[in-house]
Amino acid sequence: MNEGSAKDLGVSDTLRVACLGAGYFAQFHYDAWRRVERVRLVGSCDQDPAKAKATGLTAFSDLECMLKMAKPDLLDIITPPTTHFSAIELAIRNGVKTIICQKPFCTSLEEARKATELAEEAGVIIVIHENFRFQPWYRTIRQALERQLLGDLLQVTFRLRTGDGQGPKAYLDRQPYFQEMPRLLIHETGVHWIDTFRYLIGEPEAVYADLRRLNPAIKGEDAGYFIFDYSNGVRALFDGNRLLDHAAENCRTTLGEALLEGTRGTLTLKGDGSVRLRHFGDKDETLLLAAQDWPGFGGDCVKNLISHVVDGLLDGKPLENEARSYLKVIAIEQAIYESDRKGQKIREFDCA
């Protein structure tokens, strides 16, 4: 964990931030950065100069040029995995001391490990932009678990129901590359709950998975399950199906619904982002988190993660999701696909 401060990192009390990428999801990053204090945006880089210019920042089409001219303290990488390693390498070579990198992190566990080691040798911090654990409902659920409101936790279930995966035009209106991904449900989406389950419950000791493809218009899997085993007997189930929806005005707010069950009660996450507690034996529920009109994406989790990093760098607060820790997420993802291929439970994950 990071225990440094702005002085230790050689930066002032204002971070100079540059962004690589100006595609669909990048809009949430730029909006969030503009709403965070103690930050100065100094550049945007994209292979399409028009997209970089549209951000309203000083525009670049060459990353190394931006790094040399804008001299950022922090580079936010918002591009596909195939670009990650070279961008990290360039940033380190040009004196950037902190990097935020979107998930999936690099193209493989081996490449992610190599990028992590390169950064550690140079004293550079990499934080993976895995933002679901920063959604307000999961922060609320974590607090409820820490207060032992459920007694002994026995089971956690998340049902992913995005409702955007039916027919030959599935995903084309927003993220058309989804159709060509050889691995979709887990690699692109379910990975969020690998990390979220780790955040809420800890590290699993085994995993079993059963994956399938329902829409013939896409290459990867779009439905399936994975189950995490924990040494204390808890089980966590991810039940994903991108063709089906759930009861929500906007299915993209939470992407589904969750249920956490313990000996003293049950927590329910609804599609509007509300969290409710029902005590064991009762019919009535207590509202722990009300639905709100959150700005940005997913309960404003992009801004929450970015603010967390800024506070960590400038105030010396511990950082979550640093690259070394995130290697475990990639290793578990690999184990999920291995379990599906072999049709058996996997108890040993590739060493992260």
CSV table of C-alpha atoms in Angstrom, one decimal:
chain,number,residue,atom,x,y,z
A,1,MET,CA,0.0,0.0,0.0
A,2,ASN,CA,1.0,3.6,-0.7
A,3,GLU,CA,2.2,5.4,2.4
A,4,GLY,CA,3.8,8.4,0.7
A,5,SER,CA,2.7,12.0,0.3
A,6,ALA,CA,2.9,14.7,-2.3
A,7,LYS,CA,6.3,15.7,-1.0
A,8,ASP,CA,7.6,12.2,-1.1
A,9,LEU,CA,6.4,11.8,-4.7
A,10,GLY,CA,8.0,15.0,-5.8
A,11,VAL,CA,4.8,16.8,-6.8
A,12,SER,CA,3.1,19.9,-5.6
A,13,ASP,CA,-0.3,20.1,-3.8
A,14,THR,CA,-1.9,20.1,-7.3
A,15,LEU,CA,-1.5,17.1,-9.5
A,16,ARG,CA,-0.8,17.6,-13.2
A,17,VAL,CA,-2.9,15.0,-15.0
A,18,ALA,CA,-2.9,13.9,-18.6
A,19,CYS,CA,-5.2,11.3,-20.2
A,20,LEU,CA,-4.5,8.7,-22.9
A,21,GLY,CA,-7.7,7.8,-24.8
A,22,ALA,CA,-10.9,9.7,-25.7
A,23,GLY,CA,-13.3,6.9,-26.6
A,24,TYR,CA,-16.7,6.0,-25.3
A,25,PHE,CA,-15.9,5.4,-21.6
A,26,ALA,CA,-13.3,8.1,-21.5
A,27,GLN,CA,-16.1,10.7,-21.2
A,28,PHE,CA,-16.7,9.6,-17.6
A,29,HIS,CA,-13.0,10.0,-16.8
A,30,TYR,CA,-12.8,13.5,-18.2
A,31,ASP,CA,-16.0,14.6,-16.4
A,32,ALA,CA,-14.8,13.1,-13.2
A,33,TRP,CA,-11.3,14.7,-13.3
A,34,ARG,CA,-13.0,18.1,-13.9
A,35,ARG,CA,-15.0,17.7,-10.7
A,36,VAL,CA,-12.0,16.7,-8.5
A,37,GLU,CA,-10.2,19.3,-6.5
A,38,ARG,CA,-6.4,19.7,-6.4
A,39,VAL,CA,-6.1,18.6,-10.0
A,40,ARG,CA,-5.0,20.3,-13.2
A,41,LEU,CA,-5.7,18.6,-16.6
A,42,VAL,CA,-2.8,19.2,-18.9
A,43,GLY,CA,-3.5,17.1,-22.0
A,44,SER,CA,-5.5,14.6,-23.9
A,45,CYS,CA,-4.0,12.1,-26.3
A,46,ASP,CA,-5.9,9.9,-28.8
A,47,GLN,CA,-4.9,8.3,-32.2
A,48,ASP,CA,-7.9,10.3,-33.6
A,49,PRO,CA,-6.8,14.0,-33.1
A,50,ALA,CA,-10.4,15.1,-33.4
A,51,LYS,CA,-11.5,13.1,-30.4
A,52,ALA,CA,-8.6,14.4,-28.3
A,53,LYS,CA,-9.5,18.0,-29.3
A,54,ALA,CA,-13.1,17.4,-28.5
A,55,THR,CA,-12.2,17.0,-24.8
A,56,GLY,CA,-11.4,20.7,-24.7
A,57,LEU,CA,-7.8,20.1,-23.5
A,58,THR,CA,-4.5,20.5,-25.3
A,59,ALA,CA,-4.7,17.7,-27.8
A,60,PHE,CA,-2.1,15.2,-28.9
A,61,SER,CA,-2.0,12.2,-31.2
A,62,ASP,CA,1.4,11.0,-29.9
A,63,LEU,CA,1.8,9.9,-26.3
A,64,GLU,CA,5.5,10.5,-26.0
A,65,CYS,CA,5.0,14.0,-27.3
A,66,MET,CA,2.3,14.7,-24.7
A,67,LEU,CA,4.4,13.3,-21.9
A,68,LYS,CA,7.4,15.5,-22.9
A,69,MET,CA,5.4,18.7,-23.4
A,70,ALA,CA,2.7,18.4,-20.7
A,71,LYS,CA,5.0,16.8,-18.1
A,72,PRO,CA,2.1,15.2,-16.1
A,73,ASP,CA,2.5,13.9,-12.6
A,74,LEU,CA,-0.1,11.3,-13.4
A,75,LEU,CA,-1.1,9.6,-16.6
A,76,ASP,CA,-4.7,8.1,-16.8
A,77,ILE,CA,-4.7,5.3,-19.4
A,78,ILE,CA,-8.2,4.9,-20.8
A,79,THR,CA,-7.4,2.7,-23.8
A,80,PRO,CA,-7.7,-1.0,-24.7
A,81,PRO,CA,-5.4,-3.7,-23.1
A,82,THR,CA,-3.2,-4.0,-26.2
A,83,THR,CA,-1.9,-0.4,-25.6
A,84,HIS,CA,-1.3,-0.7,-21.8
A,85,PHE,CA,2.2,-2.1,-21.6
A,86,SER,CA,3.8,0.3,-24.2
A,87,ALA,CA,2.0,3.3,-22.6
A,88,ILE,CA,3.2,2.3,-19.1
A,89,GLU,CA,6.7,1.8,-20.4
A,90,LEU,CA,6.7,5.3,-22.1
A,91,ALA,CA,5.3,7.0,-19.0
A,92,ILE,CA,7.9,5.5,-16.8
A,93,ARG,CA,10.7,6.4,-19.2
A,94,ASN,CA,9.4,10.0,-19.3
A,95,GLY,CA,9.3,10.5,-15.5
A,96,VAL,CA,5.6,10.0,-14.7
A,97,LYS,CA,5.4,8.8,-11.1
A,98,THR,CA,1.7,7.7,-10.9
A,99,ILE,CA,-0.4,5.8,-13.5
A,100,ILE,CA,-4.0,4.9,-13.4
A,101,CYS,CA,-4.8,2.1,-15.9
A,102,GLN,CA,-8.2,0.9,-17.1
A,103,LYS,CA,-9.1,-2.7,-16.8
A,104,PRO,CA,-8.7,-5.3,-18.2
A,105,PHE,CA,-5.0,-4.7,-17.2
A,106,CYS,CA,-2.7,-5.5,-20.1
A,107,THR,CA,-3.3,-8.5,-22.4
A,108,SER,CA,-2.3,-11.3,-20.1
A,109,LEU,CA,-1.2,-12.1,-16.5
A,110,GLU,CA,2.4,-12.4,-17.8
A,111,GLU,CA,2.3,-9.0,-19.4
A,112,ALA,CA,0.6,-7.4,-16.4
A,113,ARG,CA,3.2,-8.9,-14.1
A,114,LYS,CA,6.0,-7.5,-16.3
A,115,ALA,CA,4.4,-4.0,-16.3
A,116,THR,CA,4.0,-4.2,-12.5
A,117,GLU,CA,7.6,-5.2,-12.0
A,118,LEU,CA,8.8,-2.5,-14.3
A,119,ALA,CA,6.9,0.1,-12.3
A,120,GLU,CA,8.1,-1.2,-9.0
A,121,GLU,CA,11.7,-1.1,-10.1
A,122,ALA,CA,11.2,2.6,-11.1
A,123,GLY,CA,9.3,3.5,-7.9
A,124,VAL,CA,6.2,4.2,-10.0
A,125,ILE,CA,2.7,3.6,-8.6
A,126,ILE,CA,0.1,1.9,-10.8
A,127,VAL,CA,-3.5,1.9,-9.7
A,128,ILE,CA,-5.9,-0.2,-11.8
A,129,HIS,CA,-9.1,1.6,-12.6
A,130,GLU,CA,-11.4,-1.2,-11.3
A,131,ASN,CA,-14.2,1.1,-10.1
A,132,PHE,CA,-17.1,-1.1,-9.1
A,133,ARG,CA,-15.8,-1.5,-5.5
A,134,PHE,CA,-16.1,2.3,-5.4
A,135,GLN,CA,-19.8,2.3,-6.1
A,136,PRO,CA,-21.7,3.7,-3.1
A,137,TRP,CA,-23.9,0.6,-2.7
A,138,TYR,CA,-20.8,-1.7,-2.2
A,139,ARG,CA,-19.3,0.8,0.2
A,140,THR,CA,-22.5,0.6,2.2
A,141,ILE,CA,-22.6,-3.2,2.0
A,142,ARG,CA,-19.0,-3.4,3.2
A,143,GLN,CA,-19.9,-1.1,6.2
A,144,ALA,CA,-22.9,-3.3,7.1
A,145,LEU,CA,-20.7,-6.4,7.0
A,146,GLU,CA,-18.0,-4.8,9.2
A,147,ARG,CA,-20.7,-3.9,11.7
A,148,GLN,CA,-21.9,-7.6,11.6
A,149,LEU,CA,-25.5,-6.6,10.8
A,150,LEU,CA,-26.0,-10.0,9.1
A,151,GLY,CA,-24.4,-12.0,11.8
A,152,ASP,CA,-22.4,-14.9,10.3
A,153,LEU,CA,-22.4,-14.3,6.5
A,154,LEU,CA,-23.3,-17.5,4.6
A,155,GLN,CA,-23.9,-16.6,1.0
A,156,VAL,CA,-23.5,-13.8,-1.5
A,157,THR,CA,-25.3,-13.7,-4.9
A,158,PHE,CA,-25.1,-11.2,-7.7
A,159,ARG,CA,-27.4,-11.6,-10.7
A,160,LEU,CA,-26.0,-9.6,-13.7
A,161,ARG,CA,-28.9,-8.7,-16.1
A,162,THR,CA,-27.8,-6.0,-18.5
A,163,GLY,CA,-30.5,-6.5,-21.1
A,164,ASP,CA,-28.3,-5.4,-24.0
A,165,GLY,CA,-27.2,-8.7,-25.5
A,166,GLN,CA,-30.1,-9.8,-27.7
A,167,GLY,CA,-30.1,-10.0,-31.5
A,168,PRO,CA,-27.7,-9.3,-34.3
A,169,LYS,CA,-27.2,-5.7,-33.3
A,170,ALA,CA,-26.3,-6.4,-29.7
A,171,TYR,CA,-23.8,-3.8,-28.3
A,172,LEU,CA,-23.4,-2.1,-31.7
A,173,ASP,CA,-24.9,1.2,-30.4
A,174,ARG,CA,-22.3,1.7,-27.6
A,175,GLN,CA,-19.4,-0.7,-27.6
A,176,PRO,CA,-19.4,-2.7,-30.9
A,177,TYR,CA,-16.1,-4.4,-30.2
A,178,PHE,CA,-18.0,-6.5,-27.7
A,179,GLN,CA,-19.2,-8.6,-30.6
A,180,GLU,CA,-15.7,-9.6,-31.6
A,181,MET,CA,-14.2,-10.3,-28.1
A,182,PRO,CA,-13.4,-14.1,-27.8
A,183,ARG,CA,-14.0,-13.7,-24.1
A,184,LEU,CA,-16.8,-11.4,-23.1
A,185,LEU,CA,-18.9,-12.1,-20.0
A,186,ILE,CA,-16.1,-12.7,-17.5
A,187,HIS,CA,-13.2,-10.9,-19.1
A,188,GLU,CA,-15.0,-7.7,-19.8
A,189,THR,CA,-17.8,-7.6,-17.2
A,190,GLY,CA,-17.7,-10.4,-14.6
A,191,VAL,CA,-14.2,-9.4,-13.7
A,192,HIS,CA,-15.8,-6.5,-11.8
A,193,TRP,CA,-17.3,-9.0,-9.3
A,194,ILE,CA,-14.1,-11.0,-9.0
A,195,ASP,CA,-12.7,-7.8,-7.5
A,196,THR,CA,-16.0,-6.8,-5.7
A,197,PHE,CA,-16.3,-10.2,-4.0
A,198,ARG,CA,-12.6,-9.9,-2.9
A,199,TYR,CA,-13.4,-6.4,-1.5
A,200,LEU,CA,-16.5,-7.6,0.4
A,201,ILE,CA,-15.4,-11.1,1.5
A,202,GLY,CA,-11.7,-11.6,0.9
A,203,GLU,CA,-9.7,-14.0,-1.2
A,204,PRO,CA,-11.4,-17.2,-2.4
A,205,GLU,CA,-9.7,-20.6,-2.1
A,206,ALA,CA,-11.5,-22.3,-5.0
A,207,VAL,CA,-13.7,-21.5,-8.0
A,208,TYR,CA,-16.1,-23.4,-10.2
A,209,ALA,CA,-17.5,-22.0,-13.5
A,210,ASP,CA,-20.0,-22.9,-16.2
A,211,LEU,CA,-20.1,-20.5,-19.1
A,212,ARG,CA,-22.0,-20.4,-22.4
A,213,ARG,CA,-22.8,-18.4,-25.5
A,214,LEU,CA,-26.4,-17.7,-26.2
A,215,ASN,CA,-26.3,-15.0,-28.9
A,216,PRO,CA,-24.8,-16.4,-32.2
A,217,ALA,CA,-24.0,-12.9,-33.3
A,218,ILE,CA,-21.1,-12.6,-30.9
A,219,LYS,CA,-17.8,-14.6,-30.5
A,220,GLY,CA,-17.5,-14.8,-26.7
A,221,GLU,CA,-19.6,-16.1,-23.8
A,222,ASP,CA,-22.6,-14.0,-22.8
A,223,ALA,CA,-24.1,-16.1,-19.9
A,224,GLY,CA,-22.8,-18.3,-17.1
A,225,TYR,CA,-22.0,-18.7,-13.5
A,226,PHE,CA,-19.0,-18.8,-11.3
A,227,ILE,CA,-18.9,-19.8,-7.6
A,228,PHE,CA,-16.2,-18.8,-5.1
A,229,ASP,CA,-15.5,-21.1,-2.1
A,230,TYR,CA,-14.1,-19.5,1.1
A,231,SER,CA,-12.4,-21.3,3.9
A,232,ASN,CA,-15.0,-20.1,6.4
A,233,GLY,CA,-17.8,-21.9,4.5
A,234,VAL,CA,-19.1,-18.8,2.7
A,235,ARG,CA,-20.1,-19.1,-1.0
A,236,ALA,CA,-20.3,-16.3,-3.5
A,237,LEU,CA,-22.2,-16.8,-6.7
A,238,PHE,CA,-22.0,-14.6,-9.9
A,239,ASP,CA,-25.0,-15.4,-12.1
A,240,GLY,CA,-24.6,-13.5,-15.4
A,241,ASN,CA,-26.8,-13.2,-18.4
A,242,ARG,CA,-26.4,-10.3,-20.8
A,243,LEU,CA,-29.6,-11.1,-22.8
A,244,LEU,CA,-31.9,-10.7,-19.8
A,245,ASP,CA,-32.8,-7.6,-17.8
A,246,HIS,CA,-33.9,-6.7,-14.3
A,247,ALA,CA,-36.4,-4.3,-12.8
A,248,ALA,CA,-34.7,-0.9,-13.2
A,249,GLU,CA,-35.3,2.3,-15.0
A,250,ASN,CA,-31.7,2.1,-16.2
A,251,CYS,CA,-30.2,-1.4,-16.2
A,252,ARG,CA,-26.7,0.1,-16.4
A,253,THR,CA,-27.0,1.7,-12.9
A,254,THR,CA,-26.1,-1.5,-11.0
A,255,LEU,CA,-26.1,-4.0,-14.0
A,256,GLY,CA,-28.2,-6.3,-11.8
A,257,GLU,CA,-29.2,-7.2,-8.3
A,258,ALA,CA,-27.4,-8.6,-5.2
A,259,LEU,CA,-28.4,-10.6,-2.2
A,260,LEU,CA,-26.2,-11.1,0.9
A,261,GLU,CA,-27.5,-13.6,3.5
A,262,GLY,CA,-26.4,-14.2,7.0
A,263,THR,CA,-27.6,-15.8,10.2
A,264,ARG,CA,-29.1,-12.5,11.5
A,265,GLY,CA,-30.4,-10.9,8.3
A,266,THR,CA,-30.3,-10.2,4.6
A,267,LEU,CA,-29.0,-7.3,2.5
A,268,THR,CA,-30.6,-6.6,-0.8
A,269,LEU,CA,-29.2,-4.4,-3.6
A,270,LYS,CA,-31.9,-3.2,-6.1
A,271,GLY,CA,-31.4,-2.0,-9.6
A,272,ASP,CA,-31.9,1.6,-8.6
A,273,GLY,CA,-28.8,1.4,-6.3
A,274,SER,CA,-30.7,1.2,-3.0
A,275,VAL,CA,-29.6,-1.1,-0.3
A,276,ARG,CA,-32.0,-2.6,2.3
A,277,LEU,CA,-31.6,-4.7,5.4
A,278,ARG,CA,-34.2,-7.3,6.6
A,279,HIS,CA,-33.5,-8.8,10.0
A,280,PHE,CA,-33.9,-12.6,10.3
A,281,GLY,CA,-37.6,-13.5,10.9
A,282,ASP,CA,-38.9,-10.0,10.0
A,283,LYS,CA,-40.9,-8.9,7.0
A,284,ASP,CA,-40.1,-5.2,7.1
A,285,GLU,CA,-36.9,-3.8,5.7
A,286,THR,CA,-34.6,-0.9,6.8
A,287,LEU,CA,-33.3,1.4,4.1
A,288,LEU,CA,-29.5,1.7,4.4
A,289,LEU,CA,-28.9,3.6,1.2
A,290,ALA,CA,-31.5,5.4,-0.8
A,291,ALA,CA,-31.7,5.5,-4.6
A,292,GLN,CA,-30.3,8.8,-5.9
A,293,ASP,CA,-29.7,10.6,-9.1
A,294,TRP,CA,-26.0,10.0,-9.1
A,295,PRO,CA,-23.9,11.9,-11.7
A,296,GLY,CA,-21.5,10.1,-14.0
A,297,PHE,CA,-21.3,6.3,-14.3
A,298,GLY,CA,-22.4,3.6,-11.8
A,299,GLY,CA,-23.0,5.8,-8.7
A,300,ASP,CA,-20.3,8.2,-9.7
A,301,CYS,CA,-17.7,5.4,-9.1
A,302,VAL,CA,-15.2,6.8,-11.6
A,303,LYS,CA,-15.0,10.1,-9.6
A,304,ASN,CA,-14.9,8.1,-6.4
A,305,LEU,CA,-11.9,6.1,-7.5
A,306,ILE,CA,-10.1,9.2,-8.9
A,307,SER,CA,-10.7,11.1,-5.7
A,308,HIS,CA,-9.4,8.1,-3.7
A,309,VAL,CA,-6.1,8.2,-5.8
A,310,VAL,CA,-5.7,12.0,-5.4
A,311,ASP,CA,-6.2,11.7,-1.7
A,312,GLY,CA,-3.7,8.9,-1.5
A,313,LEU,CA,-1.1,10.7,-3.4
A,314,LEU,CA,-1.5,14.2,-1.8
A,315,ASP,CA,-2.5,13.1,1.8
A,316,GLY,CA,-0.6,9.8,2.1
A,317,LYS,CA,-3.7,7.7,2.5
A,318,PRO,CA,-3.5,4.0,1.6
A,319,LEU,CA,-4.4,3.1,-2.0
A,320,GLU,CA,-6.6,0.3,-3.1
A,321,ASN,CA,-6.2,-1.7,-6.3
A,322,GLU,CA,-2.5,-1.2,-6.8
A,323,ALA,CA,-1.2,-3.3,-9.7
A,324,ARG,CA,0.5,-5.9,-7.5
A,325,SER,CA,-2.7,-6.7,-5.7
A,326,TYR,CA,-4.8,-6.6,-8.9
A,327,LEU,CA,-2.7,-9.4,-10.4
A,328,LYS,CA,-4.8,-11.7,-8.2
A,329,VAL,CA,-7.9,-10.7,-10.1
A,330,ILE,CA,-6.3,-11.7,-13.4
A,331,ALA,CA,-5.2,-15.0,-12.0
A,332,ILE,CA,-8.7,-15.8,-10.7
A,333,GLU,CA,-10.2,-14.8,-14.1
A,334,GLN,CA,-7.8,-17.3,-15.7
A,335,ALA,CA,-9.0,-19.9,-13.2
A,336,ILE,CA,-12.6,-19.3,-14.1
A,337,TYR,CA,-12.0,-20.0,-17.8
A,338,GLU,CA,-9.9,-23.0,-16.9
A,339,SER,CA,-12.7,-24.3,-14.7
A,340,ASP,CA,-15.2,-23.9,-17.5
A,341,ARG,CA,-12.9,-25.7,-19.9
A,342,LYS,CA,-12.2,-28.6,-17.6
A,343,GLY,CA,-15.6,-28.8,-16.0
A,344,GLN,CA,-14.2,-29.0,-12.6
A,345,LYS,CA,-13.4,-26.8,-9.5
A,346,ILE,CA,-10.1,-25.1,-9.5
A,347,ARG,CA,-8.3,-24.8,-6.2
A,348,GLU,CA,-4.9,-23.4,-7.2
A,349,PHE,CA,-4.7,-20.1,-8.9
A,350,ASP,CA,-1.7,-19.1,-11.0
A,351,CYS,CA,0.7,-17.3,-8.6
A,352,ALA,CA,0.2,-13.5,-9.0
